[in-house]
């Protein structure tokens, strides 16, 4: 037997899990095809045309943007954000990409074209609002900052980000290594090694035995962001976090088995929660023909940090269960720490009590955190209405 006979683990998204079948989104009032993507336009009053554009960007995943999924997550959950936005007289422009895992710099070019199109089609002179969800907040942040650096008037009064990883996102090193270990499912390795993932992740491993580091693409992205001023300076900058500000995380203990496999090809595999310290075991990877141990040094216990969560271990365990007996002790962990989402601290101190910090130390002008650690990009009434109350009138 060879590694090529390793069972295929059904592909799943470490950074954005695949949802079930969804009800289709309503037809947009207009669709703009732009280089690198598409913008779907939903007017507050179809008879009045585009008057008060709110441009919102999709986030990270593999492949092209999915309008049905965007609509379901932000409209058909706990709070009908799009309905309320348009009820208040704003026009929604949703930006999707041909490849959501492409470089942030490349997808920023798509946002730029949408900004130009909105300015060109807008009736009147109401300023734009531009922002995004998750990675979309970084794409739009860079796009606006670059326009300013190039001396171009983007006519934007408000920038917003929704649980965006301004200081980096976290996917456990053991899970990244496991994606590379699954030779029969190369899509997972490609996702972790995509340009956008390398730019987003605070620490990245490009192979099973690689040391976790700040990837070169992230270093280059941060340098380019700094070159254009780091942030757009003209608009007011606001942001929200799906995590709490009290320093209390989702209750994930460090240094414990999150997923253990006791049957099938991967019997003996264990994915463990991150612990601080030197040479901490974060994964035992076992196959019939290969095995590996993954250890880290100098990484804090990020899985249990306050922040927007993903069912990262749970989804991996569910797929592994299809290949053999699997126990899942931990399903959800921190993905975007609160300190990152509100740009007030770095991931080397992810448990900082944001509520106790001087808000003026944030790079945002104003921010809001959730009352509990919610799923990443979850649209709640508390966060959604807070944003809508701050849209330009």
XYZ file of C-alpha atoms in Angstrom:
393
model
C 0.000 0.000 0.000
C 1.122 3.578 -0.667
C 0.222 7.048 0.519
C -1.855 7.333 -2.641
C -4.164 4.664 -1.158
C -4.727 6.778 1.935
C -8.499 7.322 2.297
C -9.829 10.623 1.060
C -11.115 12.754 3.930
C -14.065 14.776 2.684
C -12.717 18.303 2.110
C -13.697 20.847 4.717
C -12.804 24.457 5.406
C -10.499 25.124 8.340
C -11.099 28.850 7.881
C -14.705 28.871 6.681
C -16.719 25.656 7.108
C -18.958 24.509 4.263
C -22.653 25.096 5.089
C -25.634 22.907 4.183
C -27.788 23.630 1.152
C -29.161 27.155 1.319
C -32.246 28.987 0.165
C -31.304 31.196 -2.794
C -30.686 34.876 -2.206
C -33.190 37.280 -3.754
C -32.308 38.587 -7.189
C -30.224 41.774 -7.014
C -31.412 45.006 -8.598
C -28.168 45.112 -10.547
C -25.044 43.006 -11.010
C -21.662 44.531 -11.777
C -19.061 42.284 -13.343
C -15.651 43.734 -12.525
C -12.121 42.352 -12.965
C -11.606 39.620 -10.369
C -15.140 39.459 -9.096
C -18.762 40.543 -8.969
C -20.789 43.133 -7.079
C -24.453 42.482 -6.298
C -26.492 45.652 -5.823
C -29.623 45.805 -3.660
C -31.261 49.233 -3.666
C -33.287 50.667 -0.803
C -35.688 52.071 -3.413
C -35.358 50.541 -6.902
C -37.211 53.499 -8.405
C -34.749 56.000 -6.925
C -31.498 54.366 -8.072
C -28.185 54.174 -6.231
C -28.032 57.007 -3.701
C -26.285 55.945 -0.462
C -23.928 53.043 -1.255
C -22.692 50.710 1.479
C -20.005 48.505 -0.083
C -19.349 45.313 1.901
C -16.758 42.682 1.000
C -16.886 38.911 1.319
C -14.207 37.112 3.361
C -11.906 34.105 2.979
C -12.677 30.662 1.571
C -11.602 28.539 -1.356
C -13.038 29.284 -4.762
C -15.503 31.985 -5.818
C -17.885 33.919 -3.605
C -21.334 32.430 -3.070
C -24.138 35.005 -2.927
C -26.592 32.536 -1.377
C -24.184 31.821 1.453
C -23.421 35.490 2.053
C -27.103 36.302 2.181
C -27.948 33.423 4.507
C -25.250 34.301 7.012
C -25.927 38.018 7.210
C -29.659 38.211 6.641
C -31.342 34.962 7.691
C -29.779 34.433 11.108
C -30.439 36.264 14.360
C -30.644 39.697 12.732
C -31.830 40.696 9.264
C -28.931 43.071 8.676
C -29.481 43.652 4.959
C -33.205 44.303 5.364
C -32.605 46.800 8.146
C -29.797 48.512 6.229
C -32.078 49.114 3.260
C -35.056 50.045 5.458
C -32.904 52.888 6.768
C -32.407 54.169 3.220
C -28.980 52.740 2.392
C -28.108 50.794 -0.752
C -26.239 47.511 -0.354
C -23.354 46.620 -2.668
C -21.977 43.143 -1.877
C -18.518 42.419 -3.281
C -17.619 38.842 -4.214
C -14.423 37.427 -5.687
C -13.551 34.928 -8.379
C -11.068 33.425 -5.900
C -11.500 34.234 -2.215
C -8.172 32.602 -1.393
C -6.234 34.861 -3.774
C -3.890 37.521 -2.458
C -5.486 40.319 -0.454
C -3.645 42.748 -2.710
C -5.202 41.190 -5.811
C -8.744 41.204 -4.432
C -8.263 44.807 -3.307
C -8.070 45.698 -7.002
C -11.585 44.287 -7.369
C -12.817 46.436 -4.482
C -11.233 49.486 -6.085
C -13.185 48.893 -9.295
C -16.414 48.547 -7.313
C -15.708 51.836 -5.513
C -15.182 53.576 -8.866
C -18.378 52.031 -10.270
C -20.391 53.112 -7.219
C -19.109 56.676 -7.501
C -19.931 56.709 -11.187
C -23.482 55.379 -10.787
C -24.410 57.158 -7.557
C -27.149 59.793 -7.858
C -26.271 62.758 -5.678
C -23.191 63.224 -3.553
C -23.801 61.120 -0.445
C -20.482 59.659 0.752
C -19.709 55.950 0.524
C -19.383 53.431 3.326
C -16.811 50.714 2.570
C -15.833 47.692 4.656
C -16.079 43.959 4.971
C -16.516 40.800 6.942
C -13.524 38.795 8.183
C -10.787 39.017 5.531
C -13.005 41.456 3.644
C -12.174 44.051 6.269
C -8.480 43.727 5.384
C -9.118 43.807 1.639
C -11.129 47.026 1.891
C -8.739 48.548 4.427
C -5.854 48.123 2.010
C -7.884 49.207 -1.036
C -8.886 52.530 0.548
C -5.423 53.179 1.982
C -3.817 52.554 -1.406
C -6.236 54.896 -3.152
C -5.243 57.612 -0.686
C -1.549 56.878 -1.167
C -2.095 57.200 -4.925
C -3.875 60.536 -4.481
C -7.297 59.228 -5.533
C -10.467 60.497 -3.855
C -12.478 57.433 -2.795
C -15.319 59.633 -1.448
C -15.718 57.336 1.560
C -16.851 58.712 4.922
C -16.921 55.466 6.912
C -14.761 52.339 6.923
C -16.007 49.322 8.874
C -14.722 45.848 9.683
C -16.638 42.886 11.093
C -14.481 40.469 13.112
C -11.563 41.127 10.779
C -8.114 39.799 11.760
C -6.255 43.124 11.768
C -3.446 41.625 13.865
C -3.760 38.112 12.473
C -5.983 35.026 12.663
C -5.352 31.668 14.347
C -5.647 28.135 13.018
C -3.966 25.548 15.265
C -0.549 24.480 14.043
C -1.492 20.840 14.547
C -4.498 21.227 12.269
C -2.432 22.977 9.612
C 0.084 20.129 9.728
C -2.755 17.618 9.537
C -4.013 19.289 6.341
C -0.593 18.657 4.778
C -0.520 15.093 6.195
C -3.691 14.182 4.255
C -1.975 13.359 0.976
C -5.186 12.021 -0.579
C -6.993 15.320 0.084
C -4.668 17.933 -1.417
C -7.383 20.604 -1.422
C -6.867 21.088 2.320
C -3.141 21.675 1.962
C -3.770 24.059 -0.925
C -6.226 26.037 1.197
C -3.762 26.421 4.067
C -1.008 27.357 1.616
C -3.124 29.764 -0.420
C -1.924 33.341 -0.691
C -4.724 34.755 1.461
C -4.269 32.160 4.226
C -0.538 32.883 4.378
C -1.321 36.591 4.684
C -4.051 36.149 7.312
C -2.558 33.620 9.685
C -0.449 34.854 12.595
C 1.602 31.649 12.405
C 1.703 29.342 9.388
C 3.235 25.989 8.492
C 3.685 25.072 4.839
C 4.326 21.353 5.428
C 3.960 18.710 8.118
C 7.460 19.197 9.499
C 7.785 22.967 9.004
C 8.339 25.320 11.914
C 5.422 27.699 12.553
C 6.459 31.170 11.443
C 5.077 34.428 10.161
C 4.895 33.504 6.500
C 6.902 35.556 4.013
C 3.685 36.547 2.230
C 2.301 37.935 5.480
C 5.503 39.883 6.093
C 5.314 41.304 2.576
C 1.615 42.157 2.973
C 2.218 43.987 6.260
C 5.076 45.924 4.667
C 2.891 46.910 1.722
C 0.086 47.914 4.093
C 2.544 50.099 5.993
C 3.761 51.633 2.724
C 0.281 52.930 1.926
C -0.254 54.311 5.425
C -1.525 51.159 7.165
C -5.096 52.484 7.337
C -7.277 54.819 5.295
C -6.978 58.220 6.996
C -9.940 60.117 5.552
C -12.911 57.989 6.644
C -13.960 57.360 10.216
C -12.886 53.816 11.121
C -15.129 51.501 13.136
C -15.062 47.774 13.839
C -16.735 45.006 15.812
C -15.496 41.768 17.326
C -17.415 38.534 17.828
C -15.311 37.984 20.936
C -15.586 39.461 24.402
C -13.571 42.243 25.957
C -13.387 40.834 29.482
C -10.395 38.571 28.879
C -12.520 35.410 29.209
C -12.369 32.951 26.322
C -14.679 30.138 25.179
C -13.448 27.735 27.859
C -10.998 25.634 25.837
C -8.349 24.122 28.147
C -4.756 24.050 26.864
C -2.675 20.911 26.342
C -5.536 18.440 25.956
C -6.651 16.073 23.215
C -9.323 17.809 21.138
C -9.792 15.025 18.574
C -8.602 11.420 18.946
C -8.905 8.648 16.370
C -9.003 5.037 17.555
C -9.992 3.164 14.401
C -9.342 3.074 10.687
C -6.404 4.344 8.640
C -5.674 7.256 10.993
C -5.899 5.284 14.245
C -3.600 6.837 16.845
C -3.994 10.365 15.485
C -4.623 13.041 18.099
C -5.124 16.751 17.543
C -4.382 18.716 20.710
C -5.191 22.172 22.020
C -2.393 24.712 22.035
C -0.389 25.228 25.222
C 2.227 27.860 25.977
C 5.830 26.834 26.550
C 8.609 24.990 24.786
C 8.248 21.931 22.566
C 4.555 21.508 23.346
C 2.920 18.585 21.575
C 0.024 19.808 19.416
C -0.549 16.784 17.173
C 0.253 13.092 16.824
C -0.397 12.197 13.207
C -0.695 8.515 12.342
C -1.381 6.663 9.116
C -0.817 3.074 8.111
C 2.422 4.027 6.393
C 3.544 7.287 8.001
C 3.494 9.192 11.248
C 4.633 12.501 12.662
C 4.653 14.521 15.856
C 4.069 18.268 15.736
C 5.425 20.514 18.500
C 5.519 24.269 19.031
C 7.618 26.656 21.077
C 6.706 30.149 22.190
C 3.053 30.137 21.091
C 0.409 31.164 23.648
C -2.707 29.112 24.396
C -4.638 30.736 21.576
C -7.366 28.112 21.205
C -9.028 29.345 24.395
C -8.506 33.072 23.868
C -11.486 35.442 23.740
C -12.540 35.983 20.152
C -14.752 34.943 17.285
C -14.828 31.150 17.138
C -14.834 28.439 14.494
C -15.739 24.765 14.900
C -12.286 23.963 13.608
C -11.632 20.796 15.603
C -15.265 19.711 15.412
C -15.449 19.814 11.637
C -12.129 17.980 11.284
C -13.319 15.344 13.744
C -16.629 14.882 11.948
C -14.805 14.123 8.714
C -12.346 11.794 10.433
C -15.276 9.909 11.959
C -16.122 8.755 8.433
C -12.784 6.898 8.267
C -12.842 5.292 11.721
C -13.849 5.662 15.353
C -13.191 9.258 16.460
C -13.804 11.146 19.691
C -14.243 14.919 19.677
C -13.631 16.571 23.043
C -13.335 20.152 21.753
C -15.301 21.496 18.807
C -14.955 25.287 18.743
C -11.875 27.418 19.344
C -10.797 31.006 18.887
C -10.181 32.052 15.289
C -9.965 35.872 15.434
C -8.897 37.023 18.906
C -10.727 40.082 20.208
C -7.474 42.045 20.424
C -6.967 41.454 16.705
C -10.525 42.278 15.610
C -10.471 45.685 17.296
C -6.786 46.346 16.468
C -5.743 47.001 20.041
C -3.283 44.199 20.804
C -1.199 41.430 19.325
C -1.656 37.672 19.428
C 1.288 37.152 21.738
C -1.028 38.513 24.479
C -4.428 37.225 23.350
C -6.058 37.256 26.803
C -5.661 41.008 27.295
C -8.778 42.495 28.891
C -9.795 44.899 26.147
C -12.486 46.498 28.316
C -9.769 47.676 30.701
C -7.526 49.142 27.991
C -7.544 52.736 26.830
C -9.778 52.632 23.708
C -7.615 55.325 22.134
C -4.818 52.775 21.812
C -6.902 50.977 19.171
C -6.222 51.826 15.549
C -9.988 52.080 15.091
C -11.831 55.280 16.007
C -14.600 53.316 17.685
C -15.306 49.643 18.284
C -17.720 47.252 19.944
C -17.216 43.750 21.320
C -19.719 40.945 21.813
C -21.117 39.966 25.203
C -20.145 36.328 24.671
C -17.646 34.624 22.381
C -19.746 34.083 19.274
C -19.090 32.203 16.032
C -16.826 34.159 13.710
C -18.760 36.674 11.548
C -22.022 35.864 13.355
C -24.467 38.699 12.706
C -26.129 39.626 15.986
C -28.593 42.426 16.593
C -26.227 44.035 19.101
C -23.328 44.279 16.628
C -25.376 44.802 13.482
C -27.555 47.605 14.863
C -24.470 49.295 16.374
C -22.962 49.481 12.880
C -26.179 50.698 11.241
C -26.514 53.476 13.816
C -23.142 54.811 12.623
C -23.720 54.833 8.871
C -23.507 58.304 7.267
C -26.872 60.033 7.082
